[in-house]
Amino acid sequence: MFSHRDDSSRSATLTLKADSAPPVFVVAYVDASGKSRKKSFKKPNLGQARDAALRFLLNKEGFLIRGPQDGPLKWMARILGPYKGEIRHSVAPDTGVSWVVNGDNTLMRIQPESCEMWQGPLDSGTSSPHASCWADQGGLLWVLAPSWERVDGELFQALRLMQVQDAADGPRIQEHLRVQGPGHLLSLHGDAQGNVLGPAPGGAALYNRAGEVLHTWPLLSRGEHMPPQGALSPCGRWVVLVQGDIAERIDLSGGPMLALPCPHKTVNGLQVSRQGQVYVSGFHYPSHGLFRLEEAGPVRVSDDIRAVLSPDGTQIAEAQHGRLTLRDAVALSEDPYQINRIHTQIELPLLGMAKYGSARFGDDGLIRVLSDAYTLGAIDPQVPIS
């Protein structure tokens, strides 16, 4: 089901030509002048032919894939904007609404299936590369926007922590906290209760949905190019903070703190499962990837530095090289050239470079993949691959 992102009168269909070998997909569409046209795409296999047709519709003609669809790909939209760096996204657990925060200080809201988009500014005069967001129930979104600001001729890093409340007339943005200088947490993690772990003056803090501070922790800087990192488990029991070469797992239910070795040269991110297992994205000689921290030392479980852990802690999602791959979080692969066992692997339409992407698990069973080709798609990993 296709419709145009700018002109609702333009339509398109994608049909597999019967008894064609090699496979041919025929695109029938209405062009910008209002004329009905057809274009055929022949490739050696079915997936390549379909991807070529999809690239034409989305990249060249500006159509969107709207749900529902047959197959694993349910819908896909292009994220349009002048910013060309890496962008982040989050999924609201109750509605499936996707939020995308852009490095040029714009915020996007994408409705599931219809792909209806809203875009607006984050009310800041500076750019925010590496901005992140976390969506809660009830239309609440937290946004962390780092930027560099000049004060009296000197550059300082500033962090803006904002709450965004979705509303019928558009999201309302309220700045919750602004801090300057080094030593603040540079990540954002939430739990199922609506609490969020974010920056505070001189360290990290756990905030509730109302923005009240529940806990604070001081942080040690790992150096100029290694900002402090932290994570909050989906159940809200565990907080993990990297202090120097140690990852401290804090039990908010009152249990003892566990110190795990974290000898990584760089730490790009932290994750912690409901069971309290700690994962680090970064570089540990000789490899980049996702590592599970154990008392005996880190164990590499994925070669994708952007891999994410499922909410139940059983699977790892990788989005790279035009594929979504789900791996077992613990079980090793029988293939000596693989790391952990693969459960599912789904080819994604290569709408641009698509060398890497980031995945987010939704409560509806779908996985939202945001690619470096600036596409956002919803994938159902349970649908058989034709």
mmCIF file of C-alpha atoms in Angstrom:
data_model
loop_
_atom_site.group_PDB
_atom_site.id
_atom_site.type_symbol
_atom_site.label_atom_id
_atom_site.label_comp_id
_atom_site.label_asym_id
_atom_site.label_seq_id
_atom_site.Cartn_x
_atom_site.Cartn_y
_atom_site.Cartn_z
ATOM 1 C CA MET A 1 0.000 0.000 0.000
ATOM 2 C CA PHE A 2 1.714 3.150 -1.232
ATOM 3 C CA SER A 3 0.808 6.794 -1.030
ATOM 4 C CA HIS A 4 2.791 9.917 -1.710
ATOM 5 C CA ARG A 5 4.265 11.891 1.167
ATOM 6 C CA ASP A 6 3.275 15.275 -0.341
ATOM 7 C CA ASP A 7 0.383 14.611 -2.757
ATOM 8 C CA SER A 8 -2.485 12.364 -1.621
ATOM 9 C CA SER A 9 -3.820 12.107 -5.198
ATOM 10 C CA ARG A 10 -0.730 10.195 -6.340
ATOM 11 C CA SER A 11 -0.900 6.411 -6.002
ATOM 12 C CA ALA A 12 1.345 3.458 -6.802
ATOM 13 C CA THR A 13 1.186 -0.333 -6.944
ATOM 14 C CA LEU A 14 3.897 -2.995 -6.991
ATOM 15 C CA THR A 15 3.133 -6.284 -8.768
ATOM 16 C CA LEU A 16 5.197 -9.394 -9.448
ATOM 17 C CA LYS A 17 4.892 -10.340 -13.114
ATOM 18 C CA ALA A 18 3.509 -13.871 -13.456
ATOM 19 C CA ASP A 19 5.780 -16.662 -14.718
ATOM 20 C CA SER A 20 8.758 -14.366 -15.134
ATOM 21 C CA ALA A 21 12.275 -15.776 -14.883
ATOM 22 C CA PRO A 22 14.304 -14.031 -13.677
ATOM 23 C CA PRO A 23 11.690 -12.239 -11.534
ATOM 24 C CA VAL A 24 10.229 -8.931 -12.718
ATOM 25 C CA PHE A 25 8.366 -6.417 -10.567
ATOM 26 C CA VAL A 26 6.116 -3.905 -12.333
ATOM 27 C CA VAL A 27 5.527 -0.506 -10.741
ATOM 28 C CA ALA A 28 2.390 1.374 -11.806
ATOM 29 C CA TYR A 29 2.336 4.913 -10.473
ATOM 30 C CA VAL A 30 1.105 8.460 -10.987
ATOM 31 C CA ASP A 31 3.976 10.866 -11.610
ATOM 32 C CA ALA A 32 4.305 14.506 -10.551
ATOM 33 C CA SER A 33 2.494 15.731 -13.677
ATOM 34 C CA GLY A 34 -0.526 13.497 -12.977
ATOM 35 C CA LYS A 35 0.230 10.948 -15.727
ATOM 36 C CA SER A 36 -0.106 7.196 -15.137
ATOM 37 C CA ARG A 37 3.147 5.363 -15.842
ATOM 38 C CA LYS A 38 4.670 1.879 -15.567
ATOM 39 C CA LYS A 39 8.229 0.767 -14.950
ATOM 40 C CA SER A 40 9.660 -2.776 -14.754
ATOM 41 C CA PHE A 41 12.541 -4.033 -12.596
ATOM 42 C CA LYS A 42 14.270 -7.299 -13.490
ATOM 43 C CA LYS A 43 16.949 -8.783 -11.232
ATOM 44 C CA PRO A 44 18.535 -12.231 -10.683
ATOM 45 C CA ASN A 45 16.410 -12.993 -7.615
ATOM 46 C CA LEU A 46 13.125 -11.965 -6.056
ATOM 47 C CA GLY A 47 14.576 -9.853 -3.228
ATOM 48 C CA GLN A 48 16.819 -7.807 -5.509
ATOM 49 C CA ALA A 49 13.982 -7.088 -7.936
ATOM 50 C CA ARG A 50 11.653 -5.995 -5.124
ATOM 51 C CA ASP A 51 14.350 -3.802 -3.537
ATOM 52 C CA ALA A 52 15.052 -2.081 -6.866
ATOM 53 C CA ALA A 53 11.351 -1.296 -7.279
ATOM 54 C CA LEU A 54 11.086 -0.012 -3.709
ATOM 55 C CA ARG A 55 14.164 2.179 -4.137
ATOM 56 C CA PHE A 56 12.545 3.762 -7.191
ATOM 57 C CA LEU A 57 9.249 4.465 -5.414
ATOM 58 C CA LEU A 58 10.698 5.787 -2.160
ATOM 59 C CA ASN A 59 13.910 7.452 -3.319
ATOM 60 C CA LYS A 60 13.001 8.747 -6.775
ATOM 61 C CA GLU A 61 9.262 9.372 -6.582
ATOM 62 C CA GLY A 62 8.723 10.174 -2.896
ATOM 63 C CA PHE A 63 6.207 7.468 -1.963
ATOM 64 C CA LEU A 64 5.765 5.879 1.459
ATOM 65 C CA ILE A 65 5.068 2.240 2.301
ATOM 66 C CA ARG A 66 2.017 2.225 4.530
ATOM 67 C CA GLY A 67 0.692 -0.705 6.554
ATOM 68 C CA PRO A 68 -0.487 -3.347 6.541
ATOM 69 C CA GLN A 69 1.859 -5.223 4.209
ATOM 70 C CA ASP A 70 2.485 -8.864 3.409
ATOM 71 C CA GLY A 71 5.857 -10.144 4.589
ATOM 72 C CA PRO A 72 8.130 -8.980 7.416
ATOM 73 C CA LEU A 73 8.287 -5.298 6.310
ATOM 74 C CA LYS A 74 5.083 -3.639 7.544
ATOM 75 C CA TRP A 75 5.719 0.006 6.666
ATOM 76 C CA MET A 76 8.613 2.271 5.774
ATOM 77 C CA ALA A 77 9.063 6.032 5.494
ATOM 78 C CA ARG A 78 11.899 8.364 4.535
ATOM 79 C CA ILE A 79 13.175 10.735 7.215
ATOM 80 C CA LEU A 80 13.693 13.933 5.283
ATOM 81 C CA GLY A 81 15.747 16.880 6.477
ATOM 82 C CA PRO A 82 18.936 18.864 5.876
ATOM 83 C CA TYR A 83 20.909 17.122 8.637
ATOM 84 C CA LYS A 84 23.176 14.322 7.361
ATOM 85 C CA GLY A 85 24.658 12.898 10.584
ATOM 86 C CA GLU A 86 23.541 9.949 12.677
ATOM 87 C CA ILE A 87 20.072 10.319 14.171
ATOM 88 C CA ARG A 88 18.308 8.465 17.011
ATOM 89 C CA HIS A 89 14.786 7.181 17.571
ATOM 90 C CA SER A 90 12.473 5.720 20.195
ATOM 91 C CA VAL A 91 9.082 3.969 20.188
ATOM 92 C CA ALA A 92 6.153 4.722 22.505
ATOM 93 C CA PRO A 93 5.206 1.417 24.182
ATOM 94 C CA ASP A 94 1.453 1.992 24.266
ATOM 95 C CA THR A 95 0.797 3.557 20.832
ATOM 96 C CA GLY A 96 3.709 2.440 18.634
ATOM 97 C CA VAL A 97 4.370 6.065 17.678
ATOM 98 C CA SER A 98 7.994 6.549 16.601
ATOM 99 C CA TRP A 99 9.977 9.616 17.575
ATOM 100 C CA VAL A 100 13.141 10.716 15.761
ATOM 101 C CA VAL A 101 15.465 13.390 17.143
ATOM 102 C CA ASN A 102 17.664 15.044 14.559
ATOM 103 C CA GLY A 103 21.066 16.620 15.039
ATOM 104 C CA ASP A 104 19.846 19.955 13.699
ATOM 105 C CA ASN A 105 17.531 20.267 16.715
ATOM 106 C CA THR A 106 14.368 19.076 15.035
ATOM 107 C CA LEU A 107 11.965 16.480 16.358
ATOM 108 C CA MET A 108 9.841 14.147 14.231
ATOM 109 C CA ARG A 109 6.797 12.076 15.156
ATOM 110 C CA ILE A 110 5.773 9.219 12.840
ATOM 111 C CA GLN A 111 2.427 7.485 13.267
ATOM 112 C CA PRO A 112 2.494 3.700 12.740
ATOM 113 C CA GLU A 113 1.113 2.290 9.455
ATOM 114 C CA SER A 114 -0.191 5.650 8.178
ATOM 115 C CA CYS A 115 3.347 7.130 8.332
ATOM 116 C CA GLU A 116 1.803 10.530 9.037
ATOM 117 C CA MET A 117 4.641 12.833 10.075
ATOM 118 C CA TRP A 118 4.906 15.881 12.300
ATOM 119 C CA GLN A 119 8.150 17.850 12.441
ATOM 120 C CA GLY A 120 9.078 20.780 14.635
ATOM 121 C CA PRO A 121 12.026 22.544 16.294
ATOM 122 C CA LEU A 122 13.428 21.763 19.731
ATOM 123 C CA ASP A 123 13.628 25.517 20.416
ATOM 124 C CA SER A 124 17.402 25.796 20.473
ATOM 125 C CA GLY A 125 19.746 27.949 18.453
ATOM 126 C CA THR A 126 22.496 25.328 18.227
ATOM 127 C CA SER A 127 22.945 21.920 16.636
ATOM 128 C CA SER A 128 22.858 18.776 18.785
ATOM 129 C CA PRO A 129 24.767 15.876 17.222
ATOM 130 C CA HIS A 130 24.304 12.604 19.125
ATOM 131 C CA ALA A 131 20.992 13.740 20.616
ATOM 132 C CA SER A 132 18.932 10.872 22.052
ATOM 133 C CA CYS A 133 15.359 10.276 23.138
ATOM 134 C CA TRP A 134 13.236 7.869 25.157
ATOM 135 C CA ALA A 135 9.461 7.513 24.758
ATOM 136 C CA ASP A 136 7.144 6.723 27.659
ATOM 137 C CA GLN A 137 3.445 5.869 27.784
ATOM 138 C CA GLY A 138 0.816 8.590 27.555
ATOM 139 C CA GLY A 139 2.603 10.597 24.856
ATOM 140 C CA LEU A 140 5.552 11.630 27.040
ATOM 141 C CA LEU A 141 8.999 11.846 25.472
ATOM 142 C CA TRP A 142 12.358 12.651 27.090
ATOM 143 C CA VAL A 143 15.041 14.240 24.884
ATOM 144 C CA LEU A 144 18.725 14.696 25.711
ATOM 145 C CA ALA A 145 20.398 17.220 23.385
ATOM 146 C CA PRO A 146 24.145 17.850 23.768
ATOM 147 C CA SER A 147 25.693 20.853 22.055
ATOM 148 C CA TRP A 148 28.722 23.123 22.161
ATOM 149 C CA GLU A 149 28.140 26.671 23.316
ATOM 150 C CA ARG A 150 30.550 29.597 23.407
ATOM 151 C CA VAL A 151 30.714 31.538 26.687
ATOM 152 C CA ASP A 152 33.128 34.486 27.006
ATOM 153 C CA GLY A 153 35.072 33.212 24.007
ATOM 154 C CA GLU A 154 35.430 29.623 25.263
ATOM 155 C CA LEU A 155 33.594 26.486 24.137
ATOM 156 C CA PHE A 156 31.647 24.492 26.716
ATOM 157 C CA GLN A 157 29.580 21.377 26.284
ATOM 158 C CA ALA A 158 25.993 21.938 27.309
ATOM 159 C CA LEU A 159 23.354 19.277 27.908
ATOM 160 C CA ARG A 160 19.656 20.042 27.606
ATOM 161 C CA LEU A 161 17.233 17.543 29.132
ATOM 162 C CA MET A 162 13.710 18.147 27.863
ATOM 163 C CA GLN A 163 10.253 16.687 28.325
ATOM 164 C CA VAL A 164 7.956 16.602 25.309
ATOM 165 C CA GLN A 165 4.239 16.010 25.835
ATOM 166 C CA ASP A 166 2.292 14.933 22.768
ATOM 167 C CA ALA A 167 -0.962 16.816 22.185
ATOM 168 C CA ALA A 168 -3.643 17.187 19.518
ATOM 169 C CA ASP A 169 -2.270 20.556 18.382
ATOM 170 C CA GLY A 170 1.342 19.320 18.331
ATOM 171 C CA PRO A 171 3.957 18.321 20.912
ATOM 172 C CA ARG A 172 4.712 20.736 23.736
ATOM 173 C CA ILE A 173 8.393 21.045 24.673
ATOM 174 C CA GLN A 174 9.562 21.971 28.163
ATOM 175 C CA GLU A 175 13.215 22.234 29.137
ATOM 176 C CA HIS A 176 13.787 20.335 32.364
ATOM 177 C CA LEU A 177 17.506 20.765 32.972
ATOM 178 C CA ARG A 178 20.541 22.468 31.433
ATOM 179 C CA VAL A 179 24.079 21.684 32.604
ATOM 180 C CA GLN A 180 27.496 22.763 31.293
ATOM 181 C CA GLY A 181 30.973 21.293 31.496
ATOM 182 C CA PRO A 182 32.361 17.733 31.718
ATOM 183 C CA GLY A 183 31.369 14.923 34.062
ATOM 184 C CA HIS A 184 27.668 14.588 33.269
ATOM 185 C CA LEU A 185 25.942 11.461 32.015
ATOM 186 C CA LEU A 186 25.687 11.574 28.227
ATOM 187 C CA SER A 187 22.971 8.955 27.744
ATOM 188 C CA LEU A 188 19.264 8.474 28.353
ATOM 189 C CA HIS A 189 17.528 5.269 29.499
ATOM 190 C CA GLY A 190 13.998 4.634 30.752
ATOM 191 C CA ASP A 191 12.086 1.835 32.461
ATOM 192 C CA ALA A 192 8.549 0.475 32.314
ATOM 193 C CA GLN A 193 7.466 2.610 35.301
ATOM 194 C CA GLY A 194 8.213 5.871 33.482
ATOM 195 C CA ASN A 195 11.472 6.628 35.318
ATOM 196 C CA VAL A 196 14.452 7.838 33.310
ATOM 197 C CA LEU A 197 18.199 7.845 33.983
ATOM 198 C CA GLY A 198 19.789 11.026 32.687
ATOM 199 C CA PRO A 199 22.331 13.748 33.446
ATOM 200 C CA ALA A 200 22.498 15.832 36.606
ATOM 201 C CA PRO A 201 25.011 18.459 37.738
ATOM 202 C CA GLY A 202 28.242 16.541 38.285
ATOM 203 C CA GLY A 203 26.871 13.119 37.455
ATOM 204 C CA ALA A 204 23.655 11.146 36.900
ATOM 205 C CA ALA A 205 20.139 11.182 38.306
ATOM 206 C CA LEU A 206 17.052 9.013 38.223
ATOM 207 C CA TYR A 207 13.923 11.057 37.478
ATOM 208 C CA ASN A 208 10.286 10.003 37.735
ATOM 209 C CA ARG A 209 7.633 10.870 35.150
ATOM 210 C CA ALA A 210 6.929 14.174 36.920
ATOM 211 C CA GLY A 211 10.605 15.149 36.618
ATOM 212 C CA GLU A 212 11.341 14.729 40.338
ATOM 213 C CA VAL A 213 14.786 13.407 41.325
ATOM 214 C CA LEU A 214 14.668 9.966 42.954
ATOM 215 C CA HIS A 215 18.420 9.239 43.190
ATOM 216 C CA THR A 216 21.692 10.950 42.234
ATOM 217 C CA TRP A 217 25.201 9.571 41.667
ATOM 218 C CA PRO A 218 28.517 11.397 41.145
ATOM 219 C CA LEU A 219 30.508 10.231 38.124
ATOM 220 C CA LEU A 220 34.170 9.983 37.268
ATOM 221 C CA SER A 221 35.169 11.186 33.818
ATOM 222 C CA ARG A 222 37.015 8.630 31.664
ATOM 223 C CA GLY A 223 38.809 11.368 29.739
ATOM 224 C CA GLU A 224 38.019 14.160 27.292
ATOM 225 C CA HIS A 225 36.800 11.818 24.543
ATOM 226 C CA MET A 226 35.131 9.251 26.822
ATOM 227 C CA PRO A 227 32.101 10.854 28.505
ATOM 228 C CA PRO A 228 30.415 9.087 31.442
ATOM 229 C CA GLN A 229 27.970 6.329 30.501
ATOM 230 C CA GLY A 230 25.076 4.734 32.330
ATOM 231 C CA ALA A 231 22.058 2.468 31.834
ATOM 232 C CA LEU A 232 18.756 1.623 33.503
ATOM 233 C CA SER A 233 17.138 -1.810 33.200
ATOM 234 C CA PRO A 234 13.619 -2.088 31.683
ATOM 235 C CA CYS A 235 12.266 -3.327 35.026
ATOM 236 C CA GLY A 236 13.787 -0.358 36.879
ATOM 237 C CA ARG A 237 15.756 -2.484 39.361
ATOM 238 C CA TRP A 238 19.277 -2.059 38.028
ATOM 239 C CA VAL A 239 21.374 1.030 37.332
ATOM 240 C CA VAL A 240 24.813 0.631 35.764
ATOM 241 C CA LEU A 241 27.417 3.397 35.760
ATOM 242 C CA VAL A 242 30.925 3.218 34.310
ATOM 243 C CA GLN A 243 33.433 4.613 36.797
ATOM 244 C CA GLY A 244 36.926 4.516 35.280
ATOM 245 C CA ASP A 245 37.614 0.908 34.271
ATOM 246 C CA ILE A 246 34.808 -0.471 36.433
ATOM 247 C CA ALA A 247 31.095 -0.833 35.653
ATOM 248 C CA GLU A 248 29.127 -0.543 38.863
ATOM 249 C CA ARG A 249 25.809 -2.384 38.878
ATOM 250 C CA ILE A 250 23.578 -0.829 41.512
ATOM 251 C CA ASP A 251 20.567 -2.752 42.855
ATOM 252 C CA LEU A 252 17.808 -0.227 43.601
ATOM 253 C CA SER A 253 15.898 -2.899 45.544
ATOM 254 C CA GLY A 254 18.616 -2.781 48.221
ATOM 255 C CA GLY A 255 20.948 -5.581 47.152
ATOM 256 C CA PRO A 256 24.736 -5.279 47.078
ATOM 257 C CA MET A 257 26.597 -3.338 44.392
ATOM 258 C CA LEU A 258 28.474 -5.487 41.862
ATOM 259 C CA ALA A 259 31.710 -4.212 40.313
ATOM 260 C CA LEU A 260 32.476 -5.629 36.862
ATOM 261 C CA PRO A 261 35.717 -5.061 34.936
ATOM 262 C CA CYS A 262 35.247 -2.745 31.951
ATOM 263 C CA PRO A 263 38.687 -2.518 30.307
ATOM 264 C CA HIS A 264 37.353 -1.033 27.063
ATOM 265 C CA LYS A 265 39.372 1.645 25.322
ATOM 266 C CA THR A 266 36.111 3.303 24.263
ATOM 267 C CA VAL A 267 32.603 2.901 25.646
ATOM 268 C CA ASN A 268 29.850 3.995 23.249
ATOM 269 C CA GLY A 269 26.904 2.793 25.292
ATOM 270 C CA LEU A 270 25.601 0.584 28.088
ATOM 271 C CA GLN A 271 22.620 -1.746 28.408
ATOM 272 C CA VAL A 272 21.373 -3.862 31.293
ATOM 273 C CA SER A 273 18.779 -6.628 31.128
ATOM 274 C CA ARG A 274 15.929 -7.360 33.545
ATOM 275 C CA GLN A 275 18.097 -10.154 34.914
ATOM 276 C CA GLY A 276 20.923 -7.703 35.655
ATOM 277 C CA GLN A 277 23.302 -8.751 32.860
ATOM 278 C CA VAL A 278 25.414 -5.789 31.735
ATOM 279 C CA TYR A 279 26.357 -5.133 28.095
ATOM 280 C CA VAL A 280 28.845 -2.594 26.744
ATOM 281 C CA SER A 281 29.119 -1.245 23.200
ATOM 282 C CA GLY A 282 32.632 -0.148 22.354
ATOM 283 C CA PHE A 283 36.169 -1.231 21.572
ATOM 284 C CA HIS A 284 38.044 -3.903 23.505
ATOM 285 C CA TYR A 285 41.216 -5.083 21.833
ATOM 286 C CA PRO A 286 41.180 -6.338 19.151
ATOM 287 C CA SER A 287 37.505 -5.797 18.241
ATOM 288 C CA HIS A 288 34.569 -3.418 18.218
ATOM 289 C CA GLY A 289 31.125 -4.732 19.078
ATOM 290 C CA LEU A 290 28.714 -5.507 21.892
ATOM 291 C CA PHE A 291 30.237 -7.216 24.949
ATOM 292 C CA ARG A 292 28.622 -8.900 27.942
ATOM 293 C CA LEU A 293 30.473 -7.960 31.114
ATOM 294 C CA GLU A 294 31.373 -10.838 33.410
ATOM 295 C CA GLU A 295 33.566 -11.012 36.491
ATOM 296 C CA ALA A 296 36.156 -12.980 34.505
ATOM 297 C CA GLY A 297 36.217 -10.328 31.761
ATOM 298 C CA PRO A 298 34.130 -9.117 28.804
ATOM 299 C CA VAL A 299 32.620 -11.600 26.308
ATOM 300 C CA ARG A 300 31.913 -10.379 22.761
ATOM 301 C CA VAL A 301 28.368 -11.313 21.671
ATOM 302 C CA SER A 302 27.970 -9.188 18.507
ATOM 303 C CA ASP A 303 30.210 -7.410 16.020
ATOM 304 C CA ASP A 304 27.619 -4.626 15.654
ATOM 305 C CA ILE A 305 28.480 -1.693 17.896
ATOM 306 C CA ARG A 306 24.844 -0.490 17.634
ATOM 307 C CA ALA A 307 23.294 -3.863 18.560
ATOM 308 C CA VAL A 308 20.486 -3.666 21.125
ATOM 309 C CA LEU A 309 19.189 -6.089 23.712
ATOM 310 C CA SER A 310 15.537 -7.150 23.676
ATOM 311 C CA PRO A 311 13.469 -6.048 26.712
ATOM 312 C CA ASP A 312 13.366 -9.610 28.063
ATOM 313 C CA GLY A 313 17.132 -9.961 27.673
ATOM 314 C CA THR A 314 17.005 -13.076 25.492
ATOM 315 C CA GLN A 315 17.840 -11.667 22.045
ATOM 316 C CA ILE A 316 20.178 -9.180 20.403
ATOM 317 C CA ALA A 317 19.055 -7.167 17.367
ATOM 318 C CA GLU A 318 21.604 -6.071 14.763
ATOM 319 C CA ALA A 319 20.782 -3.732 11.879
ATOM 320 C CA GLN A 320 23.676 -3.564 9.441
ATOM 321 C CA HIS A 321 24.539 -4.325 5.810
ATOM 322 C CA GLY A 322 20.875 -4.176 4.770
ATOM 323 C CA ARG A 323 19.770 -6.897 7.202
ATOM 324 C CA LEU A 324 17.987 -7.182 10.520
ATOM 325 C CA THR A 325 19.522 -10.057 12.477
ATOM 326 C CA LEU A 326 18.219 -11.463 15.759
ATOM 327 C CA ARG A 327 20.795 -13.398 17.769
ATOM 328 C CA ASP A 328 20.561 -15.372 20.975
ATOM 329 C CA ALA A 329 21.934 -13.298 23.845
ATOM 330 C CA VAL A 330 23.749 -16.292 25.368
ATOM 331 C CA ALA A 331 23.909 -19.371 23.121
ATOM 332 C CA LEU A 332 26.951 -19.594 20.867
ATOM 333 C CA SER A 333 26.660 -20.328 17.154
ATOM 334 C CA GLU A 334 27.639 -23.715 15.752
ATOM 335 C CA ASP A 335 29.241 -21.812 12.868
ATOM 336 C CA PRO A 336 32.869 -21.033 13.800
ATOM 337 C CA TYR A 337 32.673 -17.806 11.752
ATOM 338 C CA GLN A 338 29.681 -16.525 13.747
ATOM 339 C CA ILE A 339 29.508 -15.299 17.355
ATOM 340 C CA ASN A 340 26.105 -15.992 18.925
ATOM 341 C CA ARG A 341 23.407 -18.175 17.398
ATOM 342 C CA ILE A 342 21.161 -16.514 14.791
ATOM 343 C CA HIS A 343 17.392 -16.896 15.256
ATOM 344 C CA THR A 344 16.124 -14.718 12.392
ATOM 345 C CA GLN A 345 17.686 -12.778 9.537
ATOM 346 C CA ILE A 346 15.578 -10.463 7.362
ATOM 347 C CA GLU A 347 16.770 -8.582 4.282
ATOM 348 C CA LEU A 348 15.816 -4.912 4.304
ATOM 349 C CA PRO A 349 15.261 -2.755 1.208
ATOM 350 C CA LEU A 350 18.587 -1.088 0.440
ATOM 351 C CA LEU A 351 17.280 2.443 0.037
ATOM 352 C CA GLY A 352 20.619 4.198 -0.108
ATOM 353 C CA MET A 353 23.884 3.234 1.594
ATOM 354 C CA ALA A 354 22.259 1.293 4.463
ATOM 355 C CA LYS A 355 25.562 0.128 5.922
ATOM 356 C CA TYR A 356 24.278 0.428 9.445
ATOM 357 C CA GLY A 357 21.125 1.136 11.398
ATOM 358 C CA SER A 358 19.671 1.038 14.878
ATOM 359 C CA ALA A 359 16.814 -1.167 16.053
ATOM 360 C CA ARG A 360 14.196 -0.572 18.741
ATOM 361 C CA PHE A 361 11.887 -3.267 20.103
ATOM 362 C CA GLY A 362 8.204 -2.354 20.466
ATOM 363 C CA ASP A 363 5.588 -3.811 22.801
ATOM 364 C CA ASP A 364 3.537 -4.694 19.697
ATOM 365 C CA GLY A 365 6.146 -7.262 18.607
ATOM 366 C CA LEU A 366 7.490 -5.090 15.784
ATOM 367 C CA ILE A 367 11.077 -3.854 15.555
ATOM 368 C CA ARG A 368 11.621 -0.325 14.241
ATOM 369 C CA VAL A 369 14.824 0.032 12.238
ATOM 370 C CA LEU A 370 16.275 3.467 11.495
ATOM 371 C CA SER A 371 18.952 3.199 8.798
ATOM 372 C CA ASP A 372 21.788 5.452 7.697
ATOM 373 C CA ALA A 373 19.849 5.829 4.442
ATOM 374 C CA TYR A 374 17.335 7.831 6.559
ATOM 375 C CA THR A 375 14.564 5.271 6.341
ATOM 376 C CA LEU A 376 12.411 4.183 9.274
ATOM 377 C CA GLY A 377 10.726 0.814 8.873
ATOM 378 C CA ALA A 378 8.689 -1.545 11.052
ATOM 379 C CA ILE A 379 9.697 -5.226 10.829
ATOM 380 C CA ASP A 380 7.723 -8.213 12.116
ATOM 381 C CA PRO A 381 10.347 -10.891 12.876
ATOM 382 C CA GLN A 382 7.675 -13.558 13.309
ATOM 383 C CA VAL A 383 6.383 -13.390 9.715
ATOM 384 C CA PRO A 384 7.811 -16.150 7.479
ATOM 385 C CA ILE A 385 10.212 -14.860 4.842
ATOM 386 C CA SER A 386 8.956 -15.613 1.320
#
